[in-house]
mmCIF file of N, CA and C in Angstrom:
data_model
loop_
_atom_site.group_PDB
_atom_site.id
_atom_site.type_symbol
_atom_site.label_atom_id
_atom_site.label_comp_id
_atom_site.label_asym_id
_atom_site.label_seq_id
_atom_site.Cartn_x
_atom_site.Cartn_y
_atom_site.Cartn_z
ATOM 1 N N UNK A 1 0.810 -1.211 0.000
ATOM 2 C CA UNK A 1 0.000 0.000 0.000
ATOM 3 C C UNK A 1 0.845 1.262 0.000
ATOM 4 N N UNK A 2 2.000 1.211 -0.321
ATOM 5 C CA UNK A 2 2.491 2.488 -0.239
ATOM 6 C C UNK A 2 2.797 3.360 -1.186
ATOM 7 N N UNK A 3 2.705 2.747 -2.447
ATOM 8 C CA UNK A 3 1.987 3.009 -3.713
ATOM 9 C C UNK A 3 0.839 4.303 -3.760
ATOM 10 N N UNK A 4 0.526 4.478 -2.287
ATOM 11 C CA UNK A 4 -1.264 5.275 -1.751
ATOM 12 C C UNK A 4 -0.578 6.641 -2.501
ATOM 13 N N UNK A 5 -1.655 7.372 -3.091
ATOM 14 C CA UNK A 5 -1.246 8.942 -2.715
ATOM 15 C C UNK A 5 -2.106 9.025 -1.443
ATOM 16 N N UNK A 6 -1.568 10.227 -0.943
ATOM 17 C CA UNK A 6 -2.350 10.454 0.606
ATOM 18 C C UNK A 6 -2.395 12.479 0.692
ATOM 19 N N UNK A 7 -2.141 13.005 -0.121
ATOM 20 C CA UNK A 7 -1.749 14.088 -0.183
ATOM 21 C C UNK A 7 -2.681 15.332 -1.161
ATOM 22 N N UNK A 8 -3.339 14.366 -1.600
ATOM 23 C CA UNK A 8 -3.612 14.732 -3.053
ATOM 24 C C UNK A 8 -4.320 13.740 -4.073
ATOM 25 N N UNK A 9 -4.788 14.387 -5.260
ATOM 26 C CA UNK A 9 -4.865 13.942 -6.596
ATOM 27 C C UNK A 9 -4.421 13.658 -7.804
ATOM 28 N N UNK A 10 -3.065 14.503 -7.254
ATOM 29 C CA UNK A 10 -2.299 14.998 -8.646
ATOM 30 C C UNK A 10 -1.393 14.225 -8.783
ATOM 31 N N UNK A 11 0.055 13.904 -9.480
ATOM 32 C CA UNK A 11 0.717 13.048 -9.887
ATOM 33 C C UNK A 11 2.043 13.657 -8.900
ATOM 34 N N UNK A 12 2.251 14.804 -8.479
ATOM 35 C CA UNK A 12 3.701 15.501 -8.042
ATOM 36 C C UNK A 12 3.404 15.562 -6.691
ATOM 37 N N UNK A 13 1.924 14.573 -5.681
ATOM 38 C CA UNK A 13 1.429 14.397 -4.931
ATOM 39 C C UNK A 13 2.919 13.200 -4.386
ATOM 40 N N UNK A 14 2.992 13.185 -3.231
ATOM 41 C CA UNK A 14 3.972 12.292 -2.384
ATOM 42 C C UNK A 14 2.335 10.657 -2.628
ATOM 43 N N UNK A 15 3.548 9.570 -2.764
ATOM 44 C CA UNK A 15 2.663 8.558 -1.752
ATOM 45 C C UNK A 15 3.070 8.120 -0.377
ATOM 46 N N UNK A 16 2.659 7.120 -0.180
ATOM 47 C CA UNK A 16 2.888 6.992 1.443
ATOM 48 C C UNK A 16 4.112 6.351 1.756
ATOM 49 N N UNK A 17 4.393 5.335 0.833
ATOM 50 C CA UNK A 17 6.016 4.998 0.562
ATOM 51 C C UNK A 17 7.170 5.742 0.300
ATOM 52 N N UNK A 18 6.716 6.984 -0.050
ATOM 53 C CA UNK A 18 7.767 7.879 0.064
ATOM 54 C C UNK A 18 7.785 9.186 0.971
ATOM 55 N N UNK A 19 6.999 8.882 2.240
ATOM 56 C CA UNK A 19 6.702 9.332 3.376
ATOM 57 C C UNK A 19 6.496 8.866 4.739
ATOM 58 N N UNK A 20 7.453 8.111 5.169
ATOM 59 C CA UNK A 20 7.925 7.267 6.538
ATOM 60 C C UNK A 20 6.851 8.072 7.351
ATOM 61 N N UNK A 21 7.551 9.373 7.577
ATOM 62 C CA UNK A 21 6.953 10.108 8.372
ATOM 63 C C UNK A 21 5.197 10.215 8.890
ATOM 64 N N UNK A 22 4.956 10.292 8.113
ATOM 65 C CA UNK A 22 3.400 10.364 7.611
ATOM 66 C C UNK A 22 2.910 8.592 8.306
ATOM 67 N N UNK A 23 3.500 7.640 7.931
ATOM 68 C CA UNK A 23 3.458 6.670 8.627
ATOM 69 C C UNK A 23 3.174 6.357 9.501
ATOM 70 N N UNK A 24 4.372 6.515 10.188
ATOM 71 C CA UNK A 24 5.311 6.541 11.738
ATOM 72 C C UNK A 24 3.975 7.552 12.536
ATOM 73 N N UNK A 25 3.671 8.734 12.075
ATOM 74 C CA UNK A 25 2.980 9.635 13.002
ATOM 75 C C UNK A 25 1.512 8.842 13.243
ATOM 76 N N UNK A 26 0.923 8.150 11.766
ATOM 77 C CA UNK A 26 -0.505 7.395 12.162
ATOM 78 C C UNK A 26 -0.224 6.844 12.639
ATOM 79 N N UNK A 27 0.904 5.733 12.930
ATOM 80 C CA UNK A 27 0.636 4.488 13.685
ATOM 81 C C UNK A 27 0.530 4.742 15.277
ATOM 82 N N UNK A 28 1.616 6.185 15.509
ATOM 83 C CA UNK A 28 1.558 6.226 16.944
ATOM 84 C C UNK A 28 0.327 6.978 17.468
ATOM 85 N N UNK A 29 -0.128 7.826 16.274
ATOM 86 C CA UNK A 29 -1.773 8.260 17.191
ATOM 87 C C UNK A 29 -2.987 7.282 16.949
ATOM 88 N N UNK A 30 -2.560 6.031 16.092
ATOM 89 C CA UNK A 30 -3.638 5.546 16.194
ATOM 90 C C UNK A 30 -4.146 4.943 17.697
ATOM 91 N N UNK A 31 -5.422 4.690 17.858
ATOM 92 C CA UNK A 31 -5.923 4.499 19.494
ATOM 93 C C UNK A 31 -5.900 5.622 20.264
ATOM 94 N N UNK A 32 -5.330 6.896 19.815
ATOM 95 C CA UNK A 32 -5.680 8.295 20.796
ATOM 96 C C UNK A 32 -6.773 8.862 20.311
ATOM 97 N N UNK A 33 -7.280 8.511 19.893
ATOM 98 C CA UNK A 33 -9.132 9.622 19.684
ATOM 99 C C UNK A 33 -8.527 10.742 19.062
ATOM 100 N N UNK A 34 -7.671 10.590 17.690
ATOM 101 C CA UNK A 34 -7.982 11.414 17.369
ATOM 102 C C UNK A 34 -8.535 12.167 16.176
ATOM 103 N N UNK A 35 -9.491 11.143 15.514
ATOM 104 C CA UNK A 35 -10.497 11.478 14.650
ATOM 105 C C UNK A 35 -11.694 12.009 15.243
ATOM 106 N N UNK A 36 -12.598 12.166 14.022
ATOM 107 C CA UNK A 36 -13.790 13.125 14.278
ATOM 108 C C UNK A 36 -14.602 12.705 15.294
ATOM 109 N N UNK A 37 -15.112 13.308 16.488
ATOM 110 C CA UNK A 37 -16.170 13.108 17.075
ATOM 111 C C UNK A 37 -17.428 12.722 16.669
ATOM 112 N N UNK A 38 -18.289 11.604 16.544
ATOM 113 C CA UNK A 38 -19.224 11.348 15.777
ATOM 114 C C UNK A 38 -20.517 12.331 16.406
ATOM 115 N N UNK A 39 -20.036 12.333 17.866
ATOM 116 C CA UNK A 39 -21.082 12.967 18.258
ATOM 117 C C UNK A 39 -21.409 14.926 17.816
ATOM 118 N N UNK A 40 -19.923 15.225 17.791
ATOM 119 C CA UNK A 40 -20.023 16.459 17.016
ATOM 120 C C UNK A 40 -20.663 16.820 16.266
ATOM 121 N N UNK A 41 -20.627 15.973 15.034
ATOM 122 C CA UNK A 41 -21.230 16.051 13.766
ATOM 123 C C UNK A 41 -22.633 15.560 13.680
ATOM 124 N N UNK A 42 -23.400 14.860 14.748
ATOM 125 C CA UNK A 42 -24.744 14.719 15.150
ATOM 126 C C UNK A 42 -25.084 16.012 15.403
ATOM 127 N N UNK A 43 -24.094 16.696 16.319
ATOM 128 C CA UNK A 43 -24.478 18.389 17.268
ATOM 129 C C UNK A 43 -25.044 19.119 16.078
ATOM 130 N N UNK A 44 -23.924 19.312 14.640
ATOM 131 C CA UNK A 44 -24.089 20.349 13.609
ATOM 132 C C UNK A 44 -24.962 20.111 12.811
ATOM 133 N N UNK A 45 -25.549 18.499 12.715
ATOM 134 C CA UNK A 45 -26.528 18.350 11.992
ATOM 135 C C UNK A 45 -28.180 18.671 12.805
ATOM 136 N N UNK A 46 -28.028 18.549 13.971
ATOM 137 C CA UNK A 46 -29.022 18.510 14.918
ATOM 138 C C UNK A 46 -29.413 20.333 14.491
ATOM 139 N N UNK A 47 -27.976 21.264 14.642
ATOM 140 C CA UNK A 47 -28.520 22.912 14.703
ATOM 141 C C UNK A 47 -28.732 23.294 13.480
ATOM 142 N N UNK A 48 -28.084 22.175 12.725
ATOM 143 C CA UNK A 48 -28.704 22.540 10.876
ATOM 144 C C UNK A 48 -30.023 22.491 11.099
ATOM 145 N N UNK A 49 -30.579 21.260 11.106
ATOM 146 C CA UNK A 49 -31.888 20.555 11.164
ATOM 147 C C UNK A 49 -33.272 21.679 12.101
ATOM 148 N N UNK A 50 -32.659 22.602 12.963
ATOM 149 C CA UNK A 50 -33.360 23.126 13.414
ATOM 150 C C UNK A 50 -33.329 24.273 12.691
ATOM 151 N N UNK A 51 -32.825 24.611 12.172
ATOM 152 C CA UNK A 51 -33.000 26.398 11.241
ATOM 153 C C UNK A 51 -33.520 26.021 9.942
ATOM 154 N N UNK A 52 -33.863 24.743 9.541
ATOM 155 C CA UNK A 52 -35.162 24.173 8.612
ATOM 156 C C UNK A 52 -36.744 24.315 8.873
ATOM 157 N N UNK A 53 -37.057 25.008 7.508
ATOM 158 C CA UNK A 53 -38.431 24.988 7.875
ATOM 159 C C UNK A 53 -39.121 24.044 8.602
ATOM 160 N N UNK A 54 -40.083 23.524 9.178
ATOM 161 C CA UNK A 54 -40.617 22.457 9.575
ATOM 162 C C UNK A 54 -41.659 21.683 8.247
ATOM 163 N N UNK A 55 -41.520 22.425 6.852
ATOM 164 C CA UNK A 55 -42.371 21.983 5.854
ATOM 165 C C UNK A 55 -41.130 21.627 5.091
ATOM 166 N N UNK A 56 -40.050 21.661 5.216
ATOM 167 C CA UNK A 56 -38.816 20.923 4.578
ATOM 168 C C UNK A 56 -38.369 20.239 5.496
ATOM 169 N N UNK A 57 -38.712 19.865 6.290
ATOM 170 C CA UNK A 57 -37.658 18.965 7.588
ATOM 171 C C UNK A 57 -37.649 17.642 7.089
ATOM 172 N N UNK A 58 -38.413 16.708 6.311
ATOM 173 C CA UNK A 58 -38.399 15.741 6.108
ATOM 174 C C UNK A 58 -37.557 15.410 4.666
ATOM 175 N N UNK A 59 -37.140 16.614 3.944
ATOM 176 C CA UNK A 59 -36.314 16.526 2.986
ATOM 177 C C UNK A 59 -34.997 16.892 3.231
ATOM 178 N N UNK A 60 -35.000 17.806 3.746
ATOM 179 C CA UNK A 60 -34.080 17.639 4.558
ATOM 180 C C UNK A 60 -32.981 16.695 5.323
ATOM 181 N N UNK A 61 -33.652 15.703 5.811
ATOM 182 C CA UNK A 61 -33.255 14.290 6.445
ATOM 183 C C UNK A 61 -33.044 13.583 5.243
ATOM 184 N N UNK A 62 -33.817 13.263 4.287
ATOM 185 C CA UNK A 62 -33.033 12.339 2.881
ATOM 186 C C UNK A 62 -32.356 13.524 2.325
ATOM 187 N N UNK A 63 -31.782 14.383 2.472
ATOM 188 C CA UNK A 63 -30.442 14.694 1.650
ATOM 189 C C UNK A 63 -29.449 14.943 2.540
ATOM 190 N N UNK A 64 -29.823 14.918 4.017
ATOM 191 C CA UNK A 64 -28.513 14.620 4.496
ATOM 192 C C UNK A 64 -28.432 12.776 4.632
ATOM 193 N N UNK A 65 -29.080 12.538 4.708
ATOM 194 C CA UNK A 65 -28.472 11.053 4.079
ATOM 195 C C UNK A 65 -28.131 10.391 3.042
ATOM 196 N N UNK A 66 -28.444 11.593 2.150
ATOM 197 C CA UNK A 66 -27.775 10.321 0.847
ATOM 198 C C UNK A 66 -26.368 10.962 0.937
ATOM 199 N N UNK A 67 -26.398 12.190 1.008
ATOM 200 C CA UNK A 67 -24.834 13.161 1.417
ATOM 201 C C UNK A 67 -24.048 12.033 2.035
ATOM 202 N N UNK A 68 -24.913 11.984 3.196
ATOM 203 C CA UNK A 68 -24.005 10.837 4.397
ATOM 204 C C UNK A 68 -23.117 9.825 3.264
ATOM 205 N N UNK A 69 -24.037 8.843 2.915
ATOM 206 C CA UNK A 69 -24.029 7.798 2.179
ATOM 207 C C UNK A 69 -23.222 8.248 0.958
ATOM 208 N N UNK A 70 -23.108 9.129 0.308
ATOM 209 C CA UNK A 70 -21.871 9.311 -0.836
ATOM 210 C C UNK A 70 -20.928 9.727 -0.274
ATOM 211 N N UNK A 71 -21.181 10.549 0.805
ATOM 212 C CA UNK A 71 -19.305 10.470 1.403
ATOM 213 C C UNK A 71 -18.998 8.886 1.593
ATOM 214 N N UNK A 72 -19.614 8.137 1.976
ATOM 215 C CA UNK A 72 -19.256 6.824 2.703
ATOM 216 C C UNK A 72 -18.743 5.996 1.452
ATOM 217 N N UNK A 73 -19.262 5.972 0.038
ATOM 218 C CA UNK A 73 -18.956 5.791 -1.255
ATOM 219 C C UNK A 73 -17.680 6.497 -1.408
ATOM 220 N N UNK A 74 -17.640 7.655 -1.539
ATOM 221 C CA UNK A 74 -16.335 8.181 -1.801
ATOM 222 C C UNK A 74 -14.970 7.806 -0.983
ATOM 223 N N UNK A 75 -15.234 7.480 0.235
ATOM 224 C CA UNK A 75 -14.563 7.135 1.129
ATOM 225 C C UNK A 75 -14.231 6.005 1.111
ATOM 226 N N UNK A 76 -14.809 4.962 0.440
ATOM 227 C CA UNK A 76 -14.621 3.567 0.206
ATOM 228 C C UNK A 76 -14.130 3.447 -1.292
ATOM 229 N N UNK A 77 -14.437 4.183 -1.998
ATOM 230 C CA UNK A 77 -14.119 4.028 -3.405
ATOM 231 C C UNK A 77 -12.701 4.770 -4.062
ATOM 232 N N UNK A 78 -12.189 5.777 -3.208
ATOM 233 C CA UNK A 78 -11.175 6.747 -3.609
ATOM 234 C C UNK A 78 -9.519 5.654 -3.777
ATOM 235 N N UNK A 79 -9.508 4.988 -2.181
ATOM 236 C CA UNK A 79 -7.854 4.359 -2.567
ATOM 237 C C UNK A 79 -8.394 2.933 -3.629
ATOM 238 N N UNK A 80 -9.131 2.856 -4.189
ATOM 239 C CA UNK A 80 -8.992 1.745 -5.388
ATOM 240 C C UNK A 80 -9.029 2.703 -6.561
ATOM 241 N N UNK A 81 -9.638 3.342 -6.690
ATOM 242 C CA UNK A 81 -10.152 3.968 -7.972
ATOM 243 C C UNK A 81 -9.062 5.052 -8.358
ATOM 244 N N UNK A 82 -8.616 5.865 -7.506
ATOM 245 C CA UNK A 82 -7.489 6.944 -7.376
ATOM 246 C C UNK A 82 -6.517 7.152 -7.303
ATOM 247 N N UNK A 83 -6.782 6.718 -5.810
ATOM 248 C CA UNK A 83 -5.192 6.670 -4.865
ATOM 249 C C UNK A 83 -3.867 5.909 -5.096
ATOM 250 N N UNK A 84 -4.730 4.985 -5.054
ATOM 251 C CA UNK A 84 -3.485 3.610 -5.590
ATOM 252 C C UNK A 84 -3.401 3.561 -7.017
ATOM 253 N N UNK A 85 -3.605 3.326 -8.287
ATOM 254 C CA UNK A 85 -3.637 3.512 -9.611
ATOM 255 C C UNK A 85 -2.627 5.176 -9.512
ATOM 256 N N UNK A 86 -2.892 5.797 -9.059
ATOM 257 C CA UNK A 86 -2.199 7.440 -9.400
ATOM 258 C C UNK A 86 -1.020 7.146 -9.014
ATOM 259 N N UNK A 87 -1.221 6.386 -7.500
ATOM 260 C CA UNK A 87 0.293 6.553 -6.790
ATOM 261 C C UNK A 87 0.885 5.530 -7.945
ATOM 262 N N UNK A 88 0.744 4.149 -8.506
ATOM 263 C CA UNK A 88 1.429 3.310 -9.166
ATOM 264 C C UNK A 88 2.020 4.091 -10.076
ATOM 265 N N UNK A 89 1.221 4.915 -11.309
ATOM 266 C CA UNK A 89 1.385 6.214 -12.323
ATOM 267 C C UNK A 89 2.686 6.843 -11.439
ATOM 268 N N UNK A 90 2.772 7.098 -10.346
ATOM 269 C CA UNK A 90 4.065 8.157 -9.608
ATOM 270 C C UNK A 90 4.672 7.661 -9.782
ATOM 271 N N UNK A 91 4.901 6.690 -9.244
ATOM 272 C CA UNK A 91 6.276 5.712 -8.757
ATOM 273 C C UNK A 91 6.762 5.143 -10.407
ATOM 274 N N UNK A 92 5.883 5.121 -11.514
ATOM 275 C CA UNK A 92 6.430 4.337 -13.070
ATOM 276 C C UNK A 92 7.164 5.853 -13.470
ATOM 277 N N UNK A 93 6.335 7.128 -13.546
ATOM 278 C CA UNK A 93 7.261 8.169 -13.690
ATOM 279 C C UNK A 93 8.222 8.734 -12.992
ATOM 280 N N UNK A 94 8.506 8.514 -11.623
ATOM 281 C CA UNK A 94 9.524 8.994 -10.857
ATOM 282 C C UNK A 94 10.954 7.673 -11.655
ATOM 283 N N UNK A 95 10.985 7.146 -11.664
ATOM 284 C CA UNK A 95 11.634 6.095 -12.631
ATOM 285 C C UNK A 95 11.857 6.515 -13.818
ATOM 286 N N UNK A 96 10.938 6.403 -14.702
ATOM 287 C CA UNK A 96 11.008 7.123 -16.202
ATOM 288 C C UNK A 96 12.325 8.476 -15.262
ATOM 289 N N UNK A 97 11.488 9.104 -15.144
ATOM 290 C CA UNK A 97 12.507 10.866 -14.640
ATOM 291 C C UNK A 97 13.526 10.308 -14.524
ATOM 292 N N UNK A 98 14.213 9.080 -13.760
ATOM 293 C CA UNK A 98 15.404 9.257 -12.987
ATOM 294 C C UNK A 98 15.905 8.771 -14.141
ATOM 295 N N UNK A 99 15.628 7.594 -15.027
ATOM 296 C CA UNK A 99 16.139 7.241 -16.116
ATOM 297 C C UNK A 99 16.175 8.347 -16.964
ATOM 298 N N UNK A 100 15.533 8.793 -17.551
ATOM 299 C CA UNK A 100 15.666 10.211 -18.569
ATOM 300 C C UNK A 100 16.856 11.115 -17.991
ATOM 301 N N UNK A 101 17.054 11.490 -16.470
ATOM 302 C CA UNK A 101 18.148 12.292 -15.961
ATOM 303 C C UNK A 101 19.348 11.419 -16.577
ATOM 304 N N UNK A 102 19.614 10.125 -15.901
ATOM 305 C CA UNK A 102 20.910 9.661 -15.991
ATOM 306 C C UNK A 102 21.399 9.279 -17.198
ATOM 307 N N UNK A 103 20.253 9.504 -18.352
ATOM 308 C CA UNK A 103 20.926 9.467 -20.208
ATOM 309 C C UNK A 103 21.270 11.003 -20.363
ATOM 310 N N UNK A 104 20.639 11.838 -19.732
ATOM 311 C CA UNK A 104 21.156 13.157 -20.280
ATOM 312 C C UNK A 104 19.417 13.933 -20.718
ATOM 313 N N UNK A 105 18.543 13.383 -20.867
ATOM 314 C CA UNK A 105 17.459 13.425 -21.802
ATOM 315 C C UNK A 105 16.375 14.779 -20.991
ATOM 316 N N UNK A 106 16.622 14.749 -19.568
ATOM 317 C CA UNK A 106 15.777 15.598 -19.033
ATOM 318 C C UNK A 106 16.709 15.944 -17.616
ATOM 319 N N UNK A 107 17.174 17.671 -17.157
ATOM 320 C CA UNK A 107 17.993 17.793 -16.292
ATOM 321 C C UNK A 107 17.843 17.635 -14.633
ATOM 322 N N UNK A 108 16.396 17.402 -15.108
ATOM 323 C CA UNK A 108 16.366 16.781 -13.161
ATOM 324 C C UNK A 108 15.125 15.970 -13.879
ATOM 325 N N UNK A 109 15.052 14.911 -12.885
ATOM 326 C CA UNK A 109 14.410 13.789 -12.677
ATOM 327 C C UNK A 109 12.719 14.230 -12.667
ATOM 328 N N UNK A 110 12.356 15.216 -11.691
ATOM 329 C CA UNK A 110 11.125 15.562 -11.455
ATOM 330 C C UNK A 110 10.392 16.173 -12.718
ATOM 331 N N UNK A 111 11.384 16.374 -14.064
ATOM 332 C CA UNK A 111 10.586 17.191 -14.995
ATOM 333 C C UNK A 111 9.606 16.308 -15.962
ATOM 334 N N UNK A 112 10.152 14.768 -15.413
ATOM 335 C CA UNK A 112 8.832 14.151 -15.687
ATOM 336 C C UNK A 112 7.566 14.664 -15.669
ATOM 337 N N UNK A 113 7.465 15.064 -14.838
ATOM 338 C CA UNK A 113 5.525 14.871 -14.560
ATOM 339 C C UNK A 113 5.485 16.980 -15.269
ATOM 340 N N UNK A 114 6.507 17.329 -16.040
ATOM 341 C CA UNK A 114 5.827 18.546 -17.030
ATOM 342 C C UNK A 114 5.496 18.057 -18.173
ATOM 343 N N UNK A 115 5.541 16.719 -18.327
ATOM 344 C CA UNK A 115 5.811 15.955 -19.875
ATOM 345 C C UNK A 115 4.135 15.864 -20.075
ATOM 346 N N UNK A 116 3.970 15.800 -21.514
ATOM 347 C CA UNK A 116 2.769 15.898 -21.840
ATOM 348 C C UNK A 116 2.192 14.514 -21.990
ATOM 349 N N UNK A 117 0.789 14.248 -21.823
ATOM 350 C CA UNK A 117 0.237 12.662 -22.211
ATOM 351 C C UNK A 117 0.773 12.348 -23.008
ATOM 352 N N UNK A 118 1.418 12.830 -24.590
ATOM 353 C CA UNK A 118 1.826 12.340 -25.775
ATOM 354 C C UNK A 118 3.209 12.046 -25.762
ATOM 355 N N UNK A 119 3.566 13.105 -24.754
ATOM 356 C CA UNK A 119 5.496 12.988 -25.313
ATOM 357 C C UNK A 119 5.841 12.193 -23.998
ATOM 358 N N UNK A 120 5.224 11.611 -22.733
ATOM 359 C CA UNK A 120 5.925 10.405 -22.278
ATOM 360 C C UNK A 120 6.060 9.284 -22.779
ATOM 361 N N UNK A 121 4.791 8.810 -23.284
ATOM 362 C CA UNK A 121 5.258 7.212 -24.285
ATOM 363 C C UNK A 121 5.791 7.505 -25.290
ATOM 364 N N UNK A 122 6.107 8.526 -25.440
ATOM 365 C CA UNK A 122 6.930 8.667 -26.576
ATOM 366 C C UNK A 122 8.851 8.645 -26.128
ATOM 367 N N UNK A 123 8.832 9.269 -25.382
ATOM 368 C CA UNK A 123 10.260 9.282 -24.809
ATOM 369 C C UNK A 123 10.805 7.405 -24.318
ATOM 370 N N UNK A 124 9.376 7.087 -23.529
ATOM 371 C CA UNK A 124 9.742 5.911 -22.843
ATOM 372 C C UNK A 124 10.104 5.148 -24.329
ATOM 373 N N UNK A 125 9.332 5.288 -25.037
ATOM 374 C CA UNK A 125 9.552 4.015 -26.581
ATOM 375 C C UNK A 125 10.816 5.060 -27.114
ATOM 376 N N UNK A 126 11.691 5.912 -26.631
ATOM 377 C CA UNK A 126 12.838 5.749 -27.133
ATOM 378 C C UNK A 126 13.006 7.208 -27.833
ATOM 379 N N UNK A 127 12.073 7.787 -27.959
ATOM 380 C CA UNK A 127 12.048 9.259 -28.869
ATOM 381 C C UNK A 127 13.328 9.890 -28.135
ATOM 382 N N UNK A 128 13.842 11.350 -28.438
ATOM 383 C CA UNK A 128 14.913 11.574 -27.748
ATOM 384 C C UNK A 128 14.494 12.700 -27.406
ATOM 385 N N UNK A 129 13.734 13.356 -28.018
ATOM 386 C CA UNK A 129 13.465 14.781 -27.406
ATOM 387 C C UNK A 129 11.607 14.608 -27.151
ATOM 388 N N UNK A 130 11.096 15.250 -26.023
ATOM 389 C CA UNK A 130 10.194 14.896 -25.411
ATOM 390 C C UNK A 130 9.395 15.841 -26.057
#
């Protein structure tokens, strides 16, 4: 899993394998409480719910639940669909970069990810100028 991005969406996003740190810090707060209060977020929905008309209150309640329920989708669906696939994409171009540096082809490694959709498979199959 370290393949994860955790940072981001983007490709110049760190993954988690190339962030010990980031690691090391979840593992030791995990078991200290210190994620969201569930009850909090009952509190804000409770003082939402009251500054609703009482002739919308019942619509109200199905759209904060389907809300609920697509965060819970998104939240379940992001490190397959995203996270991991993007981070794999990092880690094949941080490679490509370092290879392109050490022929001469690109002067630092990171200028990978300025390369365009067209001119990386093109470089990787051997082109010389990107």
């Amino acid at each position: 899993r370290g393949a994860v991005l955790f940072a981001g969406y983007d490709l110049d996003s760190p993954t988690l394998g190339e962030s010990p740190g980031v690691v090391l810090a979840s593992i030791r707060s995990s078991g200290v409480g210190t994620g969201p209060d569930p009850r909090a977020a009952e509190e804000v929905a409770r003082g939402l719910r009251e500054r609703v008309p009482e002739a919308d209150g019942d619509r109200f309640d199905e759209l904060l639940a389907a809300a609920r329920e697509a965060m819970d989708l998104r939240d379940d669906n992001g490190p397959i669909t995203a996270e991991w696939p993007l981070g794999l994409l990092r880690l094949a171009m941080l490679e490509v970069g370092r290879r392109l540096e050490a022929s001469g082809r690109l002067r630092d490694s990171d200028h990978v990810f300025e390369l365009g959709w067209d001119e990386l498979p093109a470089v990787v199959a051997g082109a010389q100028q990107p």
